[in-house]
């Protein structure tokens, strides 16, 4: 699971020059940071891939409360990564991922799909690859605050006045408030101006 340095996504904060090949996440590689990059290159807690492997072996690393099993395991946006401290993955306006210290034991996940399961309950598919089964009425595009056991702590609906964080497009890394909702499109006030953004591709509702 490697890619050439020239082909690595711009969100990964790596120097432009260095070894030809760099590690990539085992899945969702365009919207996540692999553990080895987070530990070695962003937090500087290790110097080599071998040292990161040893940290995984020694159970020193967790993602959303669960032990990391592979150095290529992906850390999704808004996920909580536990190493020497707890960090939350976010994106700067430059489009680069960053790790911010946090005391949260919850994460914000966006609902990207839903399926009715065998007993009539609904399984909600989340942007970080996890799923939640709930009897609560939740729409695709809404966000949920969940704990490390995937228990819903808060339901954040798409509606006027709610704060959003843009995760792709020309306004990536910016936040603002929804001024209107029209189907799958929302108008957001960013820096005293309004921007129309497609809900299912551009942002996630935050607290």
PDB file of C-alpha atoms in Angstrom:
ATOM      1  CA  UNK A   1       0.000   0.000   0.000  1.00  0.00           C
ATOM      2  CA  UNK A   2       2.295   2.638  -1.334  1.00  0.00           C
ATOM      3  CA  UNK A   3       2.145   5.365  -3.946  1.00  0.00           C
ATOM      4  CA  UNK A   4       4.734   7.523  -5.636  1.00  0.00           C
ATOM      5  CA  UNK A   5       5.378  10.812  -3.860  1.00  0.00           C
ATOM      6  CA  UNK A   6       4.267  12.737  -6.954  1.00  0.00           C
ATOM      7  CA  UNK A   7       0.873  10.987  -6.936  1.00  0.00           C
ATOM      8  CA  UNK A   8       0.104  11.346  -3.234  1.00  0.00           C
ATOM      9  CA  UNK A   9      -2.993  13.439  -2.507  1.00  0.00           C
ATOM     10  CA  UNK A  10      -2.260  17.047  -1.665  1.00  0.00           C
ATOM     11  CA  UNK A  11      -3.984  16.735   1.719  1.00  0.00           C
ATOM     12  CA  UNK A  12      -1.195  14.571   3.137  1.00  0.00           C
ATOM     13  CA  UNK A  13       1.368  16.958   4.717  1.00  0.00           C
ATOM     14  CA  UNK A  14       4.582  15.509   3.286  1.00  0.00           C
ATOM     15  CA  UNK A  15       7.633  17.245   1.874  1.00  0.00           C
ATOM     16  CA  UNK A  16       7.698  17.421  -1.919  1.00  0.00           C
ATOM     17  CA  UNK A  17      11.138  15.792  -1.976  1.00  0.00           C
ATOM     18  CA  UNK A  18      12.168  12.546  -0.337  1.00  0.00           C
ATOM     19  CA  UNK A  19      11.835   8.818  -0.972  1.00  0.00           C
ATOM     20  CA  UNK A  20      10.093   7.901  -4.216  1.00  0.00           C
ATOM     21  CA  UNK A  21       7.333   5.864  -2.554  1.00  0.00           C
ATOM     22  CA  UNK A  22       5.173   6.799   0.429  1.00  0.00           C
ATOM     23  CA  UNK A  23       2.620   4.840   2.447  1.00  0.00           C
ATOM     24  CA  UNK A  24      -1.100   5.147   1.724  1.00  0.00           C
ATOM     25  CA  UNK A  25      -4.182   4.134   3.684  1.00  0.00           C
ATOM     26  CA  UNK A  26      -5.629   0.662   3.064  1.00  0.00           C
ATOM     27  CA  UNK A  27      -9.009   2.199   2.157  1.00  0.00           C
ATOM     28  CA  UNK A  28     -10.644   5.620   1.688  1.00  0.00           C
ATOM     29  CA  UNK A  29      -7.187   6.877   0.741  1.00  0.00           C
ATOM     30  CA  UNK A  30      -8.478  10.203  -0.613  1.00  0.00           C
ATOM     31  CA  UNK A  31     -10.139  11.284   2.612  1.00  0.00           C
ATOM     32  CA  UNK A  32      -7.989   9.775   5.350  1.00  0.00           C
ATOM     33  CA  UNK A  33      -4.485   9.792   6.795  1.00  0.00           C
ATOM     34  CA  UNK A  34      -2.669   6.446   7.229  1.00  0.00           C
ATOM     35  CA  UNK A  35      -1.462   5.744  10.754  1.00  0.00           C
ATOM     36  CA  UNK A  36       2.192   5.562   9.727  1.00  0.00           C
ATOM     37  CA  UNK A  37       2.063   9.077   8.220  1.00  0.00           C
ATOM     38  CA  UNK A  38       0.274  10.487  11.283  1.00  0.00           C
ATOM     39  CA  UNK A  39       2.776   9.019  13.743  1.00  0.00           C
ATOM     40  CA  UNK A  40       6.013   9.464  11.824  1.00  0.00           C
ATOM     41  CA  UNK A  41       5.511  12.554   9.685  1.00  0.00           C
ATOM     42  CA  UNK A  42       2.824  14.629  11.435  1.00  0.00           C
ATOM     43  CA  UNK A  43       3.414  13.941  15.136  1.00  0.00           C
ATOM     44  CA  UNK A  44       7.103  12.992  14.885  1.00  0.00           C
ATOM     45  CA  UNK A  45       6.647  10.204  17.430  1.00  0.00           C
ATOM     46  CA  UNK A  46       8.737   7.783  15.376  1.00  0.00           C
ATOM     47  CA  UNK A  47      11.553   8.026  12.847  1.00  0.00           C
ATOM     48  CA  UNK A  48      10.921   4.914  10.792  1.00  0.00           C
ATOM     49  CA  UNK A  49       8.119   2.648   9.633  1.00  0.00           C
ATOM     50  CA  UNK A  50       9.620  -0.113  11.769  1.00  0.00           C
ATOM     51  CA  UNK A  51       9.196   1.995  14.907  1.00  0.00           C
ATOM     52  CA  UNK A  52       5.534   2.649  14.036  1.00  0.00           C
ATOM     53  CA  UNK A  53       5.008  -1.104  13.557  1.00  0.00           C
ATOM     54  CA  UNK A  54       6.429  -1.665  17.031  1.00  0.00           C
ATOM     55  CA  UNK A  55       4.030   0.925  18.485  1.00  0.00           C
ATOM     56  CA  UNK A  56       1.142  -0.934  16.848  1.00  0.00           C
ATOM     57  CA  UNK A  57       2.463  -4.237  18.233  1.00  0.00           C
ATOM     58  CA  UNK A  58       2.724  -2.715  21.711  1.00  0.00           C
ATOM     59  CA  UNK A  59      -0.862  -1.414  21.492  1.00  0.00           C
ATOM     60  CA  UNK A  60       0.164   2.210  21.901  1.00  0.00           C
ATOM     61  CA  UNK A  61      -2.157   3.564  19.205  1.00  0.00           C
ATOM     62  CA  UNK A  62      -5.946   3.782  18.912  1.00  0.00           C
ATOM     63  CA  UNK A  63      -8.466   5.120  16.408  1.00  0.00           C
ATOM     64  CA  UNK A  64     -11.838   6.045  17.896  1.00  0.00           C
ATOM     65  CA  UNK A  65     -11.084   4.062  21.036  1.00  0.00           C
ATOM     66  CA  UNK A  66     -10.016   0.851  19.256  1.00  0.00           C
ATOM     67  CA  UNK A  67      -6.473  -0.451  18.942  1.00  0.00           C
ATOM     68  CA  UNK A  68      -4.738   0.068  15.621  1.00  0.00           C
ATOM     69  CA  UNK A  69      -3.909  -3.232  13.917  1.00  0.00           C
ATOM     70  CA  UNK A  70      -2.013  -2.058  10.830  1.00  0.00           C
ATOM     71  CA  UNK A  71       0.232   0.906  10.083  1.00  0.00           C
ATOM     72  CA  UNK A  72      -1.794   1.564   6.919  1.00  0.00           C
ATOM     73  CA  UNK A  73      -5.081   1.770   8.812  1.00  0.00           C
ATOM     74  CA  UNK A  74      -6.928   4.984   7.846  1.00  0.00           C
ATOM     75  CA  UNK A  75      -7.729   7.808  10.249  1.00  0.00           C
ATOM     76  CA  UNK A  76     -10.868   9.505   8.831  1.00  0.00           C
ATOM     77  CA  UNK A  77     -11.661  13.192   9.039  1.00  0.00           C
ATOM     78  CA  UNK A  78     -13.031  14.084  12.498  1.00  0.00           C
ATOM     79  CA  UNK A  79     -11.786  10.741  13.799  1.00  0.00           C
ATOM     80  CA  UNK A  80     -10.024  10.635  17.179  1.00  0.00           C
ATOM     81  CA  UNK A  81      -6.469   9.284  17.050  1.00  0.00           C
ATOM     82  CA  UNK A  82      -4.833   8.334  20.341  1.00  0.00           C
ATOM     83  CA  UNK A  83      -1.037   8.192  20.552  1.00  0.00           C
ATOM     84  CA  UNK A  84       0.973  10.148  23.140  1.00  0.00           C
ATOM     85  CA  UNK A  85      -2.160  12.323  23.403  1.00  0.00           C
ATOM     86  CA  UNK A  86      -5.581  12.380  21.780  1.00  0.00           C
ATOM     87  CA  UNK A  87      -5.916  14.159  18.446  1.00  0.00           C
ATOM     88  CA  UNK A  88      -8.732  14.921  16.042  1.00  0.00           C
ATOM     89  CA  UNK A  89      -8.171  14.945  12.282  1.00  0.00           C
ATOM     90  CA  UNK A  90      -9.308  18.088  10.485  1.00  0.00           C
ATOM     91  CA  UNK A  91      -8.509  19.970   7.258  1.00  0.00           C
ATOM     92  CA  UNK A  92      -6.929  23.389   6.861  1.00  0.00           C
ATOM     93  CA  UNK A  93      -8.128  25.914   4.249  1.00  0.00           C
ATOM     94  CA  UNK A  94      -5.000  24.906   2.296  1.00  0.00           C
ATOM     95  CA  UNK A  95      -6.526  21.455   1.901  1.00  0.00           C
ATOM     96  CA  UNK A  96      -3.925  19.835   4.174  1.00  0.00           C
ATOM     97  CA  UNK A  97      -4.902  17.454   6.958  1.00  0.00           C
ATOM     98  CA  UNK A  98      -3.964  18.472  10.485  1.00  0.00           C
ATOM     99  CA  UNK A  99      -4.009  16.835  13.909  1.00  0.00           C
ATOM    100  CA  UNK A 100      -5.470  18.957  16.699  1.00  0.00           C
ATOM    101  CA  UNK A 101      -5.254  17.970  20.357  1.00  0.00           C
ATOM    102  CA  UNK A 102      -8.635  17.054  21.807  1.00  0.00           C
ATOM    103  CA  UNK A 103     -10.217  15.782  24.995  1.00  0.00           C
ATOM    104  CA  UNK A 104     -13.273  14.469  23.136  1.00  0.00           C
ATOM    105  CA  UNK A 105     -14.338  10.851  23.473  1.00  0.00           C
ATOM    106  CA  UNK A 106     -16.816  11.357  20.634  1.00  0.00           C
ATOM    107  CA  UNK A 107     -16.584  12.018  16.912  1.00  0.00           C
ATOM    108  CA  UNK A 108     -18.833  13.627  14.319  1.00  0.00           C
ATOM    109  CA  UNK A 109     -19.904  11.387  11.438  1.00  0.00           C
ATOM    110  CA  UNK A 110     -21.925  12.209   8.359  1.00  0.00           C
ATOM    111  CA  UNK A 111     -24.736   9.905   7.180  1.00  0.00           C
ATOM    112  CA  UNK A 112     -24.040   9.018   3.537  1.00  0.00           C
ATOM    113  CA  UNK A 113     -26.582   6.242   3.025  1.00  0.00           C
ATOM    114  CA  UNK A 114     -29.170   4.034   4.685  1.00  0.00           C
ATOM    115  CA  UNK A 115     -30.600   0.531   4.291  1.00  0.00           C
ATOM    116  CA  UNK A 116     -33.573  -1.247   5.869  1.00  0.00           C
ATOM    117  CA  UNK A 117     -32.327  -4.433   7.557  1.00  0.00           C
ATOM    118  CA  UNK A 118     -34.146  -7.721   8.103  1.00  0.00           C
ATOM    119  CA  UNK A 119     -36.128  -6.721  11.229  1.00  0.00           C
ATOM    120  CA  UNK A 120     -37.317  -3.390   9.850  1.00  0.00           C
ATOM    121  CA  UNK A 121     -34.691  -1.262  11.577  1.00  0.00           C
ATOM    122  CA  UNK A 122     -32.584   1.098   9.491  1.00  0.00           C
ATOM    123  CA  UNK A 123     -28.825   0.787   9.110  1.00  0.00           C
ATOM    124  CA  UNK A 124     -27.159   4.151   8.547  1.00  0.00           C
ATOM    125  CA  UNK A 125     -23.884   4.204   6.627  1.00  0.00           C
ATOM    126  CA  UNK A 126     -21.383   6.773   7.872  1.00  0.00           C
ATOM    127  CA  UNK A 127     -18.612   8.638   6.087  1.00  0.00           C
ATOM    128  CA  UNK A 128     -15.840   6.907   8.048  1.00  0.00           C
ATOM    129  CA  UNK A 129     -16.871   3.426   6.916  1.00  0.00           C
ATOM    130  CA  UNK A 130     -18.799   2.483  10.060  1.00  0.00           C
ATOM    131  CA  UNK A 131     -22.539   1.763  10.380  1.00  0.00           C
ATOM    132  CA  UNK A 132     -25.194   2.409  13.000  1.00  0.00           C
ATOM    133  CA  UNK A 133     -28.588   0.751  13.405  1.00  0.00           C
ATOM    134  CA  UNK A 134     -31.187   3.061  14.900  1.00  0.00           C
ATOM    135  CA  UNK A 135     -34.940   3.479  15.133  1.00  0.00           C
ATOM    136  CA  UNK A 136     -34.490   7.253  15.069  1.00  0.00           C
ATOM    137  CA  UNK A 137     -35.495   9.047  11.863  1.00  0.00           C
ATOM    138  CA  UNK A 138     -32.258  10.284  10.319  1.00  0.00           C
ATOM    139  CA  UNK A 139     -31.826  11.708   6.833  1.00  0.00           C
ATOM    140  CA  UNK A 140     -28.907  11.199   4.490  1.00  0.00           C
ATOM    141  CA  UNK A 141     -26.737  14.307   4.828  1.00  0.00           C
ATOM    142  CA  UNK A 142     -27.422  14.688   8.556  1.00  0.00           C
ATOM    143  CA  UNK A 143     -24.586  14.205  11.021  1.00  0.00           C
ATOM    144  CA  UNK A 144     -24.346  12.341  14.297  1.00  0.00           C
ATOM    145  CA  UNK A 145     -22.184  12.773  17.370  1.00  0.00           C
ATOM    146  CA  UNK A 146     -21.234   9.220  18.426  1.00  0.00           C
ATOM    147  CA  UNK A 147     -19.043   7.767  21.151  1.00  0.00           C
ATOM    148  CA  UNK A 148     -16.377   5.102  20.748  1.00  0.00           C
ATOM    149  CA  UNK A 149     -19.030   2.386  21.023  1.00  0.00           C
ATOM    150  CA  UNK A 150     -20.955   3.981  18.120  1.00  0.00           C
ATOM    151  CA  UNK A 151     -23.764   5.091  20.427  1.00  0.00           C
ATOM    152  CA  UNK A 152     -25.571   8.186  19.166  1.00  0.00           C
ATOM    153  CA  UNK A 153     -25.144  11.124  21.531  1.00  0.00           C
ATOM    154  CA  UNK A 154     -26.577  13.820  19.315  1.00  0.00           C
ATOM    155  CA  UNK A 155     -28.421  14.089  15.990  1.00  0.00           C
ATOM    156  CA  UNK A 156     -27.493  17.129  13.874  1.00  0.00           C
ATOM    157  CA  UNK A 157     -30.003  17.890  11.124  1.00  0.00           C
ATOM    158  CA  UNK A 158     -29.518  19.899   7.965  1.00  0.00           C
ATOM    159  CA  UNK A 159     -31.392  23.139   8.515  1.00  0.00           C
ATOM    160  CA  UNK A 160     -31.018  26.904   8.486  1.00  0.00           C
ATOM    161  CA  UNK A 161     -28.670  28.253  11.130  1.00  0.00           C
ATOM    162  CA  UNK A 162     -26.669  25.046  11.617  1.00  0.00           C
ATOM    163  CA  UNK A 163     -22.897  25.313  11.379  1.00  0.00           C
ATOM    164  CA  UNK A 164     -21.084  23.396   8.653  1.00  0.00           C
ATOM    165  CA  UNK A 165     -17.496  22.575   7.794  1.00  0.00           C
ATOM    166  CA  UNK A 166     -16.571  22.284   4.125  1.00  0.00           C
ATOM    167  CA  UNK A 167     -14.591  19.110   3.426  1.00  0.00           C
ATOM    168  CA  UNK A 168     -14.021  19.411  -0.330  1.00  0.00           C
ATOM    169  CA  UNK A 169     -14.145  21.901  -3.182  1.00  0.00           C
ATOM    170  CA  UNK A 170     -12.846  25.452  -3.454  1.00  0.00           C
ATOM    171  CA  UNK A 171     -13.950  26.350   0.097  1.00  0.00           C
ATOM    172  CA  UNK A 172     -12.334  23.337   1.768  1.00  0.00           C
ATOM    173  CA  UNK A 173     -11.422  23.858   5.416  1.00  0.00           C
ATOM    174  CA  UNK A 174     -13.821  26.784   5.839  1.00  0.00           C
ATOM    175  CA  UNK A 175     -16.825  26.860   8.175  1.00  0.00           C
ATOM    176  CA  UNK A 176     -20.007  28.866   8.188  1.00  0.00           C
ATOM    177  CA  UNK A 177     -23.748  28.759   8.848  1.00  0.00           C
ATOM    178  CA  UNK A 178     -26.500  27.463   6.582  1.00  0.00           C
ATOM    179  CA  UNK A 179     -28.704  30.289   5.313  1.00  0.00           C
ATOM    180  CA  UNK A 180     -31.089  28.146   3.243  1.00  0.00           C
ATOM    181  CA  UNK A 181     -31.680  24.552   2.133  1.00  0.00           C
ATOM    182  CA  UNK A 182     -32.980  23.568  -1.308  1.00  0.00           C
ATOM    183  CA  UNK A 183     -33.101  19.827  -1.733  1.00  0.00           C
ATOM    184  CA  UNK A 184     -29.540  18.558  -1.992  1.00  0.00           C
ATOM    185  CA  UNK A 185     -28.094  22.059  -2.114  1.00  0.00           C
ATOM    186  CA  UNK A 186     -27.419  24.395   0.778  1.00  0.00           C
ATOM    187  CA  UNK A 187     -26.425  28.043   0.860  1.00  0.00           C
ATOM    188  CA  UNK A 188     -23.714  28.786   3.394  1.00  0.00           C
ATOM    189  CA  UNK A 189     -22.445  32.138   4.621  1.00  0.00           C
ATOM    190  CA  UNK A 190     -18.666  32.136   4.445  1.00  0.00           C
ATOM    191  CA  UNK A 191     -16.656  35.308   5.133  1.00  0.00           C
ATOM    192  CA  UNK A 192     -19.630  37.621   4.636  1.00  0.00           C
ATOM    193  CA  UNK A 193     -20.551  36.005   1.327  1.00  0.00           C
ATOM    194  CA  UNK A 194     -22.916  33.181   0.414  1.00  0.00           C
ATOM    195  CA  UNK A 195     -21.773  30.031  -1.321  1.00  0.00           C
ATOM    196  CA  UNK A 196     -24.014  27.317  -2.793  1.00  0.00           C
ATOM    197  CA  UNK A 197     -22.665  23.867  -1.972  1.00  0.00           C
ATOM    198  CA  UNK A 198     -23.856  20.339  -2.793  1.00  0.00           C
ATOM    199  CA  UNK A 199     -24.696  18.707   0.512  1.00  0.00           C
ATOM    200  CA  UNK A 200     -23.625  15.142  -0.160  1.00  0.00           C
ATOM    201  CA  UNK A 201     -20.168  16.061  -1.455  1.00  0.00           C
ATOM    202  CA  UNK A 202     -19.035  19.215   0.268  1.00  0.00           C
ATOM    203  CA  UNK A 203     -19.596  19.470   3.974  1.00  0.00           C
ATOM    204  CA  UNK A 204     -20.451  17.852   7.238  1.00  0.00           C
ATOM    205  CA  UNK A 205     -22.648  19.367   9.923  1.00  0.00           C
ATOM    206  CA  UNK A 206     -20.761  20.169  13.110  1.00  0.00           C
ATOM    207  CA  UNK A 207     -21.700  21.307  16.600  1.00  0.00           C
TER     208      UNK A 207
END
